[in-house]
mmCIF file of C-alpha atoms and ligand atoms in Angstrom:
data_model
loop_
_atom_site.group_PDB
_atom_site.id
_atom_site.type_symbol
_atom_site.label_atom_id
_atom_site.label_comp_id
_atom_site.label_asym_id
_atom_site.label_seq_id
_atom_site.Cartn_x
_atom_site.Cartn_y
_atom_site.Cartn_z
ATOM 1 C CA UNK Z 1 71.106 -97.351 38.514
ATOM 2 C CA UNK Z 2 73.507 -94.560 37.558
ATOM 3 C CA UNK Z 3 73.858 -93.737 41.259
ATOM 4 C CA UNK Z 4 74.417 -97.369 42.254
ATOM 5 C CA UNK Z 5 77.050 -97.859 39.580
ATOM 6 C CA UNK Z 6 79.054 -94.768 40.507
ATOM 7 C CA UNK Z 7 82.162 -95.175 42.589
ATOM 8 C CA UNK Z 8 83.413 -91.617 42.877
ATOM 9 C CA UNK Z 9 80.615 -89.131 43.488
ATOM 10 C CA UNK Z 10 80.872 -85.343 43.762
ATOM 11 C CA UNK Z 11 77.899 -83.685 45.472
ATOM 12 C CA UNK Z 12 77.350 -79.942 45.218
ATOM 13 C CA UNK Z 13 75.168 -78.175 47.743
ATOM 14 C CA UNK Z 14 73.765 -74.723 47.073
ATOM 15 C CA UNK Z 15 73.614 -72.072 49.816
ATOM 16 C CA UNK Z 16 69.806 -72.142 49.871
ATOM 17 C CA UNK Z 17 69.903 -75.705 51.201
ATOM 18 C CA UNK Z 18 71.973 -74.708 54.216
ATOM 19 C CA UNK Z 19 70.300 -71.408 55.026
ATOM 20 C CA UNK Z 20 66.576 -70.767 54.558
ATOM 21 C CA UNK Z 21 64.868 -67.536 53.491
ATOM 22 C CA UNK Z 22 64.719 -66.345 57.105
ATOM 23 C CA UNK Z 23 68.468 -66.949 57.364
ATOM 24 C CA UNK Z 24 67.943 -69.886 59.677
ATOM 25 C CA UNK Z 25 70.353 -72.787 59.367
ATOM 26 C CA UNK Z 26 68.641 -75.927 58.131
ATOM 27 C CA UNK Z 27 70.101 -78.212 60.751
ATOM 28 C CA UNK Z 28 67.647 -81.056 60.286
ATOM 29 C CA UNK Z 29 68.363 -81.088 56.615
ATOM 30 C CA UNK Z 30 72.121 -81.176 57.133
ATOM 31 C CA UNK Z 31 71.762 -84.115 59.520
ATOM 32 C CA UNK Z 32 69.679 -85.992 56.973
ATOM 33 C CA UNK Z 33 72.316 -85.241 54.357
ATOM 34 C CA UNK Z 34 75.011 -86.611 56.679
ATOM 35 C CA UNK Z 35 72.940 -89.815 57.002
ATOM 36 C CA UNK Z 36 72.882 -90.080 53.215
ATOM 37 C CA UNK Z 37 76.653 -89.661 53.065
ATOM 38 C CA UNK Z 38 77.075 -92.337 55.718
ATOM 39 C CA UNK Z 39 75.020 -94.691 53.575
ATOM 40 C CA UNK Z 40 77.056 -93.918 50.467
ATOM 41 C CA UNK Z 41 80.220 -94.591 52.435
ATOM 42 C CA UNK Z 42 78.915 -97.901 53.691
ATOM 43 C CA UNK Z 43 78.370 -98.825 50.031
ATOM 44 C CA UNK Z 44 82.033 -98.056 49.394
ATOM 45 C CA UNK Z 45 81.446 -94.869 47.464
ATOM 46 C CA UNK Z 46 84.098 -92.183 47.509
ATOM 47 C CA UNK Z 47 82.405 -88.873 48.121
ATOM 48 C CA UNK Z 48 83.491 -85.266 47.636
ATOM 49 C CA UNK Z 49 81.221 -82.462 48.802
ATOM 50 C CA UNK Z 50 81.340 -79.058 47.129
ATOM 51 C CA UNK Z 51 79.515 -76.662 49.395
ATOM 52 C CA UNK Z 52 78.548 -73.058 48.936
ATOM 53 C CA UNK Z 53 77.507 -71.033 51.924
ATOM 54 C CA UNK Z 54 80.579 -69.058 53.002
ATOM 55 C CA UNK Z 55 79.073 -65.767 51.903
ATOM 56 C CA UNK Z 56 75.552 -66.673 53.054
ATOM 57 C CA UNK Z 57 76.801 -67.656 56.516
ATOM 58 C CA UNK Z 58 79.167 -64.681 56.709
ATOM 59 C CA UNK Z 59 76.251 -62.364 55.860
ATOM 60 C CA UNK Z 60 74.141 -64.074 58.509
ATOM 61 C CA UNK Z 61 76.803 -63.634 61.144
ATOM 62 C CA UNK Z 62 77.523 -60.011 60.286
ATOM 63 C CA UNK Z 63 73.915 -59.169 59.502
ATOM 64 C CA UNK Z 64 74.731 -58.017 55.977
ATOM 65 C CA UNK Z 65 72.690 -58.203 52.834
ATOM 66 C CA UNK Z 66 74.510 -60.084 50.078
ATOM 67 C CA UNK Z 67 72.979 -57.915 47.366
ATOM 68 C CA UNK Z 68 74.718 -54.798 48.704
ATOM 69 C CA UNK Z 69 78.180 -56.303 49.056
ATOM 70 C CA UNK Z 70 81.068 -55.048 46.933
ATOM 71 C CA UNK Z 71 83.706 -57.575 45.877
ATOM 72 C CA UNK Z 72 86.354 -56.681 48.463
ATOM 73 C CA UNK Z 73 83.782 -56.746 51.244
ATOM 74 C CA UNK Z 74 82.360 -60.059 50.091
ATOM 75 C CA UNK Z 75 85.887 -61.529 50.176
ATOM 76 C CA UNK Z 76 86.166 -60.577 53.844
ATOM 77 C CA UNK Z 77 82.665 -61.869 54.529
ATOM 78 C CA UNK Z 78 83.549 -65.175 52.838
ATOM 79 C CA UNK Z 79 86.576 -65.473 55.093
ATOM 80 C CA UNK Z 80 84.342 -65.066 58.137
ATOM 81 C CA UNK Z 81 81.634 -67.350 56.776
ATOM 82 C CA UNK Z 82 83.926 -70.169 55.629
ATOM 83 C CA UNK Z 83 84.763 -71.031 59.245
ATOM 84 C CA UNK Z 84 81.079 -70.972 60.126
ATOM 85 C CA UNK Z 85 80.445 -73.296 57.208
ATOM 86 C CA UNK Z 86 83.108 -75.788 58.207
ATOM 87 C CA UNK Z 87 82.036 -75.668 61.853
ATOM 88 C CA UNK Z 88 78.546 -76.517 60.766
ATOM 89 C CA UNK Z 89 79.766 -79.486 58.734
ATOM 90 C CA UNK Z 90 82.176 -80.625 61.390
ATOM 91 C CA UNK Z 91 79.594 -80.528 64.200
ATOM 92 C CA UNK Z 92 76.929 -82.313 62.199
ATOM 93 C CA UNK Z 93 79.114 -84.892 60.475
ATOM 94 C CA UNK Z 94 81.000 -85.844 63.644
ATOM 95 C CA UNK Z 95 77.672 -87.028 65.118
ATOM 96 C CA UNK Z 96 77.676 -89.632 62.340
ATOM 97 C CA UNK Z 97 81.377 -90.344 62.739
ATOM 98 C CA UNK Z 98 82.215 -88.941 59.331
ATOM 99 C CA UNK Z 99 85.609 -87.237 59.017
ATOM 100 C CA UNK Z 100 85.737 -84.118 56.917
ATOM 101 C CA UNK Z 101 88.522 -81.925 55.561
ATOM 102 C CA UNK Z 102 88.513 -78.590 53.764
ATOM 103 C CA UNK Z 103 89.827 -77.782 50.291
ATOM 104 C CA UNK Z 104 89.620 -74.234 48.955
ATOM 105 C CA UNK Z 105 90.279 -73.926 45.235
ATOM 106 C CA UNK Z 106 90.927 -71.018 42.917
ATOM 107 C CA UNK Z 107 90.365 -71.076 39.177
ATOM 108 C CA UNK Z 108 94.066 -71.561 38.427
ATOM 109 C CA UNK Z 109 94.091 -74.715 40.520
ATOM 110 C CA UNK Z 110 92.021 -76.469 37.914
ATOM 111 C CA UNK Z 111 93.109 -74.501 34.828
ATOM 112 C CA UNK Z 112 96.833 -75.130 35.266
ATOM 113 C CA UNK Z 113 97.700 -78.697 34.537
ATOM 114 C CA UNK Z 114 100.318 -79.183 37.234
ATOM 115 C CA UNK Z 115 98.142 -77.696 39.941
ATOM 116 C CA UNK Z 116 95.175 -79.785 38.852
ATOM 117 C CA UNK Z 117 97.264 -82.948 39.101
ATOM 118 C CA UNK Z 118 98.328 -81.863 42.571
ATOM 119 C CA UNK Z 119 94.733 -81.313 43.614
ATOM 120 C CA UNK Z 120 93.789 -84.742 42.256
ATOM 121 C CA UNK Z 121 96.514 -86.345 44.369
ATOM 122 C CA UNK Z 122 95.273 -84.582 47.490
ATOM 123 C CA UNK Z 123 91.738 -85.851 46.872
ATOM 124 C CA UNK Z 124 93.060 -89.395 46.457
ATOM 125 C CA UNK Z 125 95.086 -89.202 49.648
ATOM 126 C CA UNK Z 126 92.074 -87.952 51.570
ATOM 127 C CA UNK Z 127 90.024 -90.905 50.286
ATOM 128 C CA UNK Z 128 92.730 -93.216 51.565
ATOM 129 C CA UNK Z 129 92.679 -91.540 54.968
ATOM 130 C CA UNK Z 130 88.902 -91.951 55.036
ATOM 131 C CA UNK Z 131 88.243 -88.216 55.046
ATOM 132 C CA UNK Z 132 85.539 -86.528 52.992
ATOM 133 C CA UNK Z 133 86.824 -83.370 51.314
ATOM 134 C CA UNK Z 134 84.491 -80.391 51.547
ATOM 135 C CA UNK Z 135 85.399 -78.022 48.730
ATOM 136 C CA UNK Z 136 84.581 -74.386 48.149
ATOM 137 C CA UNK Z 137 86.028 -71.681 45.970
ATOM 138 C CA UNK Z 138 88.680 -69.637 47.754
ATOM 139 C CA UNK Z 139 86.452 -66.586 47.667
ATOM 140 C CA UNK Z 140 88.807 -64.558 49.839
ATOM 141 C CA UNK Z 141 91.347 -64.032 47.084
ATOM 142 C CA UNK Z 142 89.429 -64.715 43.878
ATOM 143 C CA UNK Z 143 88.671 -61.598 41.862
ATOM 144 C CA UNK Z 144 86.066 -61.440 39.140
ATOM 145 C CA UNK Z 145 88.464 -62.193 36.274
ATOM 146 C CA UNK Z 146 89.943 -65.230 37.940
ATOM 147 C CA UNK Z 147 86.876 -66.637 39.569
ATOM 148 C CA UNK Z 148 84.551 -69.518 38.880
ATOM 149 C CA UNK Z 149 81.922 -67.390 40.604
ATOM 150 C CA UNK Z 150 79.584 -70.312 40.971
ATOM 151 C CA UNK Z 151 80.089 -73.671 42.537
ATOM 152 C CA UNK Z 152 78.283 -75.533 39.746
ATOM 153 C CA UNK Z 153 81.207 -75.192 37.353
ATOM 154 C CA UNK Z 154 83.727 -75.577 40.154
ATOM 155 C CA UNK Z 155 82.053 -78.887 41.070
ATOM 156 C CA UNK Z 156 82.125 -80.072 37.451
ATOM 157 C CA UNK Z 157 85.828 -79.302 37.246
ATOM 158 C CA UNK Z 158 86.401 -81.217 40.488
ATOM 159 C CA UNK Z 159 84.434 -84.138 38.989
ATOM 160 C CA UNK Z 160 86.591 -84.029 35.867
ATOM 161 C CA UNK Z 161 89.899 -83.808 37.744
ATOM 162 C CA UNK Z 162 89.048 -86.647 40.110
ATOM 163 C CA UNK Z 163 87.640 -88.789 37.308
ATOM 164 C CA UNK Z 164 84.316 -88.943 39.121
ATOM 165 C CA UNK Z 165 81.564 -91.138 37.746
ATOM 166 C CA UNK Z 166 78.806 -88.817 38.870
ATOM 167 C CA UNK Z 167 78.225 -85.192 39.823
ATOM 168 C CA UNK Z 168 75.067 -84.495 41.842
ATOM 169 C CA UNK Z 169 73.973 -80.850 41.818
ATOM 170 C CA UNK Z 170 71.566 -80.390 44.703
ATOM 171 C CA UNK Z 171 69.523 -77.306 44.011
ATOM 172 C CA UNK Z 172 66.194 -75.783 45.007
ATOM 173 C CA UNK Z 173 64.465 -76.949 41.820
ATOM 174 C CA UNK Z 174 63.638 -80.480 40.681
ATOM 175 C CA UNK Z 175 65.804 -80.230 37.591
ATOM 176 C CA UNK Z 176 65.642 -78.893 34.070
ATOM 177 C CA UNK Z 177 62.172 -78.059 32.750
ATOM 178 C CA UNK Z 178 60.879 -77.495 29.238
ATOM 179 C CA UNK Z 179 59.909 -73.948 30.336
ATOM 180 C CA UNK Z 180 60.302 -71.849 33.459
ATOM 181 C CA UNK Z 181 58.232 -73.833 35.999
ATOM 182 C CA UNK Z 182 57.748 -70.743 38.170
ATOM 183 C CA UNK Z 183 55.811 -69.071 35.371
ATOM 184 C CA UNK Z 184 54.348 -71.839 33.223
ATOM 185 C CA UNK Z 185 52.057 -74.457 34.770
ATOM 186 C CA UNK Z 186 52.527 -76.806 31.835
ATOM 187 C CA UNK Z 187 56.320 -76.871 32.203
ATOM 188 C CA UNK Z 188 57.552 -80.461 32.235
ATOM 189 C CA UNK Z 189 60.545 -81.872 34.009
ATOM 190 C CA UNK Z 190 63.038 -83.389 31.588
ATOM 191 C CA UNK Z 191 64.112 -86.690 33.097
ATOM 192 C CA UNK Z 192 67.066 -87.579 30.934
ATOM 193 C CA UNK Z 193 69.389 -85.881 28.502
ATOM 194 C CA UNK Z 194 71.499 -88.147 26.398
ATOM 195 C CA UNK Z 195 72.302 -85.991 23.395
ATOM 196 C CA UNK Z 196 73.543 -82.813 24.977
ATOM 197 C CA UNK Z 197 73.445 -80.345 22.096
ATOM 198 C CA UNK Z 198 70.188 -81.599 20.630
ATOM 199 C CA UNK Z 199 68.216 -82.016 23.844
ATOM 200 C CA UNK Z 200 68.836 -78.669 25.520
ATOM 201 C CA UNK Z 201 68.056 -76.411 22.586
ATOM 202 C CA UNK Z 202 65.220 -73.940 23.293
ATOM 203 C CA UNK Z 203 65.018 -74.755 26.970
ATOM 204 C CA UNK Z 204 64.589 -72.140 29.650
ATOM 205 C CA UNK Z 205 67.774 -71.866 31.660
ATOM 206 C CA UNK Z 206 67.707 -68.507 33.389
ATOM 207 C CA UNK Z 207 66.907 -68.047 37.055
ATOM 208 C CA UNK Z 208 68.866 -67.401 40.187
ATOM 209 C CA UNK Z 209 68.192 -68.110 43.830
ATOM 210 C CA UNK Z 210 68.519 -65.565 46.583
ATOM 211 C CA UNK Z 211 71.880 -66.653 47.964
ATOM 212 C CA UNK Z 212 73.479 -68.813 45.302
ATOM 213 C CA UNK Z 213 75.396 -67.412 42.380
ATOM 214 C CA UNK Z 214 74.450 -70.083 39.907
ATOM 215 C CA UNK Z 215 71.212 -70.311 38.001
ATOM 216 C CA UNK Z 216 70.228 -73.017 35.544
ATOM 217 C CA UNK Z 217 72.691 -71.586 33.009
ATOM 218 C CA UNK Z 218 75.742 -72.421 35.137
ATOM 219 C CA UNK Z 219 74.305 -75.891 35.715
ATOM 220 C CA UNK Z 220 74.137 -76.409 31.971
ATOM 221 C CA UNK Z 221 77.744 -75.236 31.695
ATOM 222 C CA UNK Z 222 78.631 -77.785 34.381
ATOM 223 C CA UNK Z 223 76.735 -80.471 32.468
ATOM 224 C CA UNK Z 224 78.730 -79.618 29.351
ATOM 225 C CA UNK Z 225 82.010 -80.097 31.194
ATOM 226 C CA UNK Z 226 80.857 -83.393 32.714
ATOM 227 C CA UNK Z 227 79.551 -84.570 29.380
ATOM 228 C CA UNK Z 228 82.927 -84.102 27.735
ATOM 229 C CA UNK Z 229 84.821 -85.474 30.720
ATOM 230 C CA UNK Z 230 82.835 -88.702 30.754
ATOM 231 C CA UNK Z 231 81.055 -88.058 34.080
ATOM 232 C CA UNK Z 232 77.299 -88.340 34.418
ATOM 233 C CA UNK Z 233 75.493 -85.508 36.124
ATOM 234 C CA UNK Z 234 72.142 -85.078 37.839
ATOM 235 C CA UNK Z 235 70.307 -81.935 38.903
ATOM 236 C CA UNK Z 236 67.976 -82.712 41.791
ATOM 237 C CA UNK Z 237 65.923 -80.868 44.339
ATOM 238 C CA UNK Z 238 67.967 -80.915 47.508
ATOM 239 C CA UNK Z 239 65.408 -79.200 49.697
ATOM 240 C CA UNK Z 240 63.889 -82.534 50.799
ATOM 241 C CA UNK Z 241 65.301 -84.362 53.775
ATOM 242 C CA UNK Z 242 67.669 -87.189 52.774
ATOM 243 C CA UNK Z 243 68.138 -85.682 49.331
ATOM 244 C CA UNK Z 244 70.411 -88.413 47.970
ATOM 245 C CA UNK Z 245 68.073 -91.158 49.075
ATOM 246 C CA UNK Z 246 65.290 -89.285 47.310
ATOM 247 C CA UNK Z 247 67.189 -89.389 44.038
ATOM 248 C CA UNK Z 248 67.575 -93.113 44.463
ATOM 249 C CA UNK Z 249 63.948 -93.783 45.410
ATOM 250 C CA UNK Z 250 61.900 -91.140 43.561
ATOM 251 C CA UNK Z 251 64.146 -90.246 40.649
ATOM 252 C CA UNK Z 252 62.299 -86.961 40.164
ATOM 253 C CA UNK Z 253 65.270 -85.167 38.669
ATOM 254 C CA UNK Z 254 67.197 -84.501 35.461
ATOM 255 C CA UNK Z 255 69.987 -86.857 34.463
ATOM 256 C CA UNK Z 256 72.676 -85.893 31.993
ATOM 257 C CA UNK Z 257 74.168 -89.061 30.648
ATOM 258 C CA UNK Z 258 77.636 -88.574 29.286
ATOM 259 C CA UNK Z 259 78.557 -90.124 25.995
ATOM 260 C CA UNK Z 260 81.344 -92.509 26.803
ATOM 261 C CA UNK Z 261 84.604 -90.869 25.997
ATOM 262 C CA UNK Z 262 87.894 -92.503 25.435
ATOM 263 C CA UNK Z 263 89.857 -89.314 25.962
ATOM 264 C CA UNK Z 264 92.844 -89.607 28.234
ATOM 265 C CA UNK Z 265 93.081 -87.483 31.377
ATOM 266 C CA UNK Z 266 95.158 -84.769 29.749
ATOM 267 C CA UNK Z 267 92.725 -84.321 26.878
ATOM 268 C CA UNK Z 268 89.777 -84.327 29.282
ATOM 269 C CA UNK Z 269 91.489 -81.531 31.123
ATOM 270 C CA UNK Z 270 92.063 -79.563 27.914
ATOM 271 C CA UNK Z 271 88.469 -79.850 26.764
ATOM 272 C CA UNK Z 272 87.011 -78.909 30.159
ATOM 273 C CA UNK Z 273 88.824 -75.597 30.475
ATOM 274 C CA UNK Z 274 86.541 -72.981 31.963
ATOM 275 C CA UNK Z 275 88.449 -69.959 30.764
ATOM 276 C CA UNK Z 276 90.231 -70.330 27.406
ATOM 277 C CA UNK Z 277 92.424 -67.261 26.991
ATOM 278 C CA UNK Z 278 92.033 -66.687 23.276
ATOM 279 C CA UNK Z 279 90.660 -67.781 19.938
ATOM 280 C CA UNK Z 280 92.269 -68.859 16.689
ATOM 281 C CA UNK Z 281 90.201 -68.515 13.530
ATOM 282 C CA UNK Z 282 91.301 -70.989 10.890
ATOM 283 C CA UNK Z 283 90.644 -71.481 7.190
ATOM 284 C CA UNK Z 284 88.845 -74.403 5.550
ATOM 285 C CA UNK Z 285 92.064 -76.166 4.569
ATOM 286 C CA UNK Z 286 93.277 -76.209 8.174
ATOM 287 C CA UNK Z 287 89.860 -77.353 9.375
ATOM 288 C CA UNK Z 288 90.045 -80.288 6.987
ATOM 289 C CA UNK Z 289 93.563 -81.111 8.169
ATOM 290 C CA UNK Z 290 92.464 -81.008 11.810
ATOM 291 C CA UNK Z 291 89.537 -83.284 10.994
ATOM 292 C CA UNK Z 292 92.067 -85.739 9.607
ATOM 293 C CA UNK Z 293 93.978 -85.715 12.881
ATOM 294 C CA UNK Z 294 96.701 -83.235 11.909
ATOM 295 C CA UNK Z 295 98.162 -80.449 14.036
ATOM 296 C CA UNK Z 296 97.292 -76.793 13.502
ATOM 297 C CA UNK Z 297 99.965 -74.939 11.550
ATOM 298 C CA UNK Z 298 100.494 -71.197 11.253
ATOM 299 C CA UNK Z 299 99.626 -71.286 7.546
ATOM 300 C CA UNK Z 300 95.988 -72.147 8.279
ATOM 301 C CA UNK Z 301 95.385 -69.405 10.841
ATOM 302 C CA UNK Z 302 93.493 -66.350 9.640
ATOM 303 C CA UNK Z 303 93.107 -64.370 12.853
ATOM 304 C CA UNK Z 304 94.014 -64.358 16.541
ATOM 305 C CA UNK Z 305 91.720 -62.984 19.234
ATOM 306 C CA UNK Z 306 92.705 -62.335 22.814
ATOM 307 C CA UNK Z 307 95.973 -62.011 24.630
ATOM 308 C CA UNK Z 308 97.588 -65.220 25.695
ATOM 309 C CA UNK Z 309 100.880 -66.811 26.579
ATOM 310 C CA UNK Z 310 102.575 -69.900 25.283
ATOM 311 C CA UNK Z 311 100.881 -72.941 26.841
ATOM 312 C CA UNK Z 312 97.523 -71.219 27.405
ATOM 313 C CA UNK Z 313 94.160 -72.739 26.513
ATOM 314 C CA UNK Z 314 92.714 -71.494 23.241
ATOM 315 C CA UNK Z 315 89.556 -72.140 21.258
ATOM 316 C CA UNK Z 316 89.888 -73.004 17.583
ATOM 317 C CA UNK Z 317 87.058 -71.592 15.474
ATOM 318 C CA UNK Z 318 86.209 -72.083 11.826
ATOM 319 C CA UNK Z 319 85.552 -69.189 9.427
ATOM 320 C CA UNK Z 320 81.926 -68.993 10.549
ATOM 321 C CA UNK Z 321 82.965 -68.590 14.190
ATOM 322 C CA UNK Z 322 81.892 -72.089 15.201
ATOM 323 C CA UNK Z 323 84.068 -73.637 17.903
ATOM 324 C CA UNK Z 324 85.724 -76.599 16.383
ATOM 325 C CA UNK Z 325 88.482 -77.642 18.740
ATOM 326 C CA UNK Z 326 90.309 -76.641 21.906
ATOM 327 C CA UNK Z 327 93.956 -76.913 22.646
ATOM 328 C CA UNK Z 328 97.093 -75.553 24.201
ATOM 329 C CA UNK Z 329 98.897 -73.004 22.091
ATOM 330 C CA UNK Z 330 102.629 -73.496 21.550
ATOM 331 C CA UNK Z 331 102.982 -69.776 20.813
ATOM 332 C CA UNK Z 332 101.843 -66.561 22.463
ATOM 333 C CA UNK Z 333 99.166 -64.446 20.752
ATOM 334 C CA UNK Z 334 101.847 -61.858 19.850
ATOM 335 C CA UNK Z 335 103.946 -64.510 18.146
ATOM 336 C CA UNK Z 336 100.978 -65.949 16.248
ATOM 337 C CA UNK Z 337 100.095 -62.485 14.994
ATOM 338 C CA UNK Z 338 103.528 -62.346 13.391
ATOM 339 C CA UNK Z 339 103.496 -65.821 11.859
ATOM 340 C CA UNK Z 340 99.882 -66.403 10.851
ATOM 341 C CA UNK Z 341 99.435 -67.386 7.253
ATOM 342 C CA UNK Z 342 103.132 -68.232 6.941
ATOM 343 C CA UNK Z 343 104.739 -71.501 6.098
ATOM 344 C CA UNK Z 344 106.237 -73.343 9.109
ATOM 345 C CA UNK Z 345 109.786 -73.088 7.766
ATOM 346 C CA UNK Z 346 109.542 -69.289 7.757
ATOM 347 C CA UNK Z 347 108.833 -69.111 11.518
ATOM 348 C CA UNK Z 348 112.452 -69.127 12.633
ATOM 349 C CA UNK Z 349 113.304 -66.241 10.349
ATOM 350 C CA UNK Z 350 110.288 -64.168 11.358
ATOM 351 C CA UNK Z 351 110.604 -64.663 15.116
ATOM 352 C CA UNK Z 352 114.394 -64.784 15.194
ATOM 353 C CA UNK Z 353 114.560 -67.948 17.246
ATOM 354 C CA UNK Z 354 113.882 -71.648 16.918
ATOM 355 C CA UNK Z 355 110.459 -72.837 18.049
ATOM 356 C CA UNK Z 356 107.953 -75.578 17.423
ATOM 357 C CA UNK Z 357 106.502 -75.805 13.964
ATOM 358 C CA UNK Z 358 102.903 -76.538 15.084
ATOM 359 C CA UNK Z 359 100.850 -73.777 16.671
ATOM 360 C CA UNK Z 360 98.606 -76.323 18.392
ATOM 361 C CA UNK Z 361 100.051 -79.819 18.351
ATOM 362 C CA UNK Z 362 97.548 -82.620 17.751
ATOM 363 C CA UNK Z 363 98.443 -84.164 21.120
ATOM 364 C CA UNK Z 364 97.480 -80.896 22.798
ATOM 365 C CA UNK Z 365 94.187 -80.579 20.961
ATOM 366 C CA UNK Z 366 90.697 -81.995 21.284
ATOM 367 C CA UNK Z 367 88.105 -81.655 18.545
ATOM 368 C CA UNK Z 368 84.567 -80.870 19.611
HETATM 369 N N1 LIG L 401 81.549 -69.791 46.957
HETATM 370 C C1 LIG L 401 80.348 -69.071 47.328
HETATM 371 C C2 LIG L 401 80.057 -69.201 48.808
HETATM 372 O O1 LIG L 401 80.537 -70.109 49.449
HETATM 373 C C3 LIG L 401 79.118 -69.584 46.612
HETATM 374 C C4 LIG L 401 79.129 -69.673 45.155
HETATM 375 C C5 LIG L 401 77.786 -70.183 44.638
HETATM 376 O O2 LIG L 401 76.766 -69.754 45.139
HETATM 377 O O3 LIG L 401 77.761 -71.059 43.778
HETATM 378 O O4 LIG L 401 79.301 -68.428 49.328
#
């Protein structure tokens, strides 16, 4: 039902679906996937594909082992493999008369508001032109500090930016289990998660595949982002032929049902930030004020952690270190260090120039 009711659907494919353990391309699978996409299109769904595989295909072509690759080498390998990846898609999808385009994103493209709006517009224009965007991280220039590093979180950010109704993470496992299914025979597949924080406590989430970068932990991170952005998410085993059809017919997967959120697009973007640059620790009085819908003032800040600029994403933590809100800081970390604990009307004198009186304005803040 959740699949049928979704209009905009983001589908993420892991490398292990495209390339098997013997490094053979899974052509039959990709054709069956293209058939699924054709069907979704005929039901008027707008589809975005997020596909890994640049590094896996680059390694295949160059006969390299991914495990031994250093970052700079893997960037070159990704550049070689990305063309292989798109060729593969283009050849297979053209047989089904599906048009595809390529979008390569870096972390800043979703973390900076203006760039994320730009990306959204490009996605919308491609829908209008009847092209299916195939997205990957721009691995050729991303360095570790400014990298998603896994396409699970990248896909969730794409889902959030495009206001998608559903994110499908096609993996090589059926979904989220109560324990590690590779070790414990009595591990049970969890079919539905409706209360995110309650339902995933004490669940096994470690485990990586040979080629992919994401394990279950990055999928949970992706689910968190979708949950707050108002998109549903499903983790399903993509190894079967016609993997989307299988979700529809067998439903042997894990659904994450988002609590309906009334946040506007800007606030959804704030809350979904993957890489907040710093933390503000606040006192109880400020916490109470924030709860009542007020802005965060310098007087209530006890400590600043991290180095950030004006306008950067920050986490707001209470005295116990519990994340309480996220927002955009109106001051740099250096400035906040000078004004914390002070009354707002002292700021001008301390800094020597006029500035805002709120450190995080209520319109730039989302409580968690
Ligand atoms: N962007 C990487 C690639 O195309 C994959 C990242 C991941 O495995 O999630 O190879």
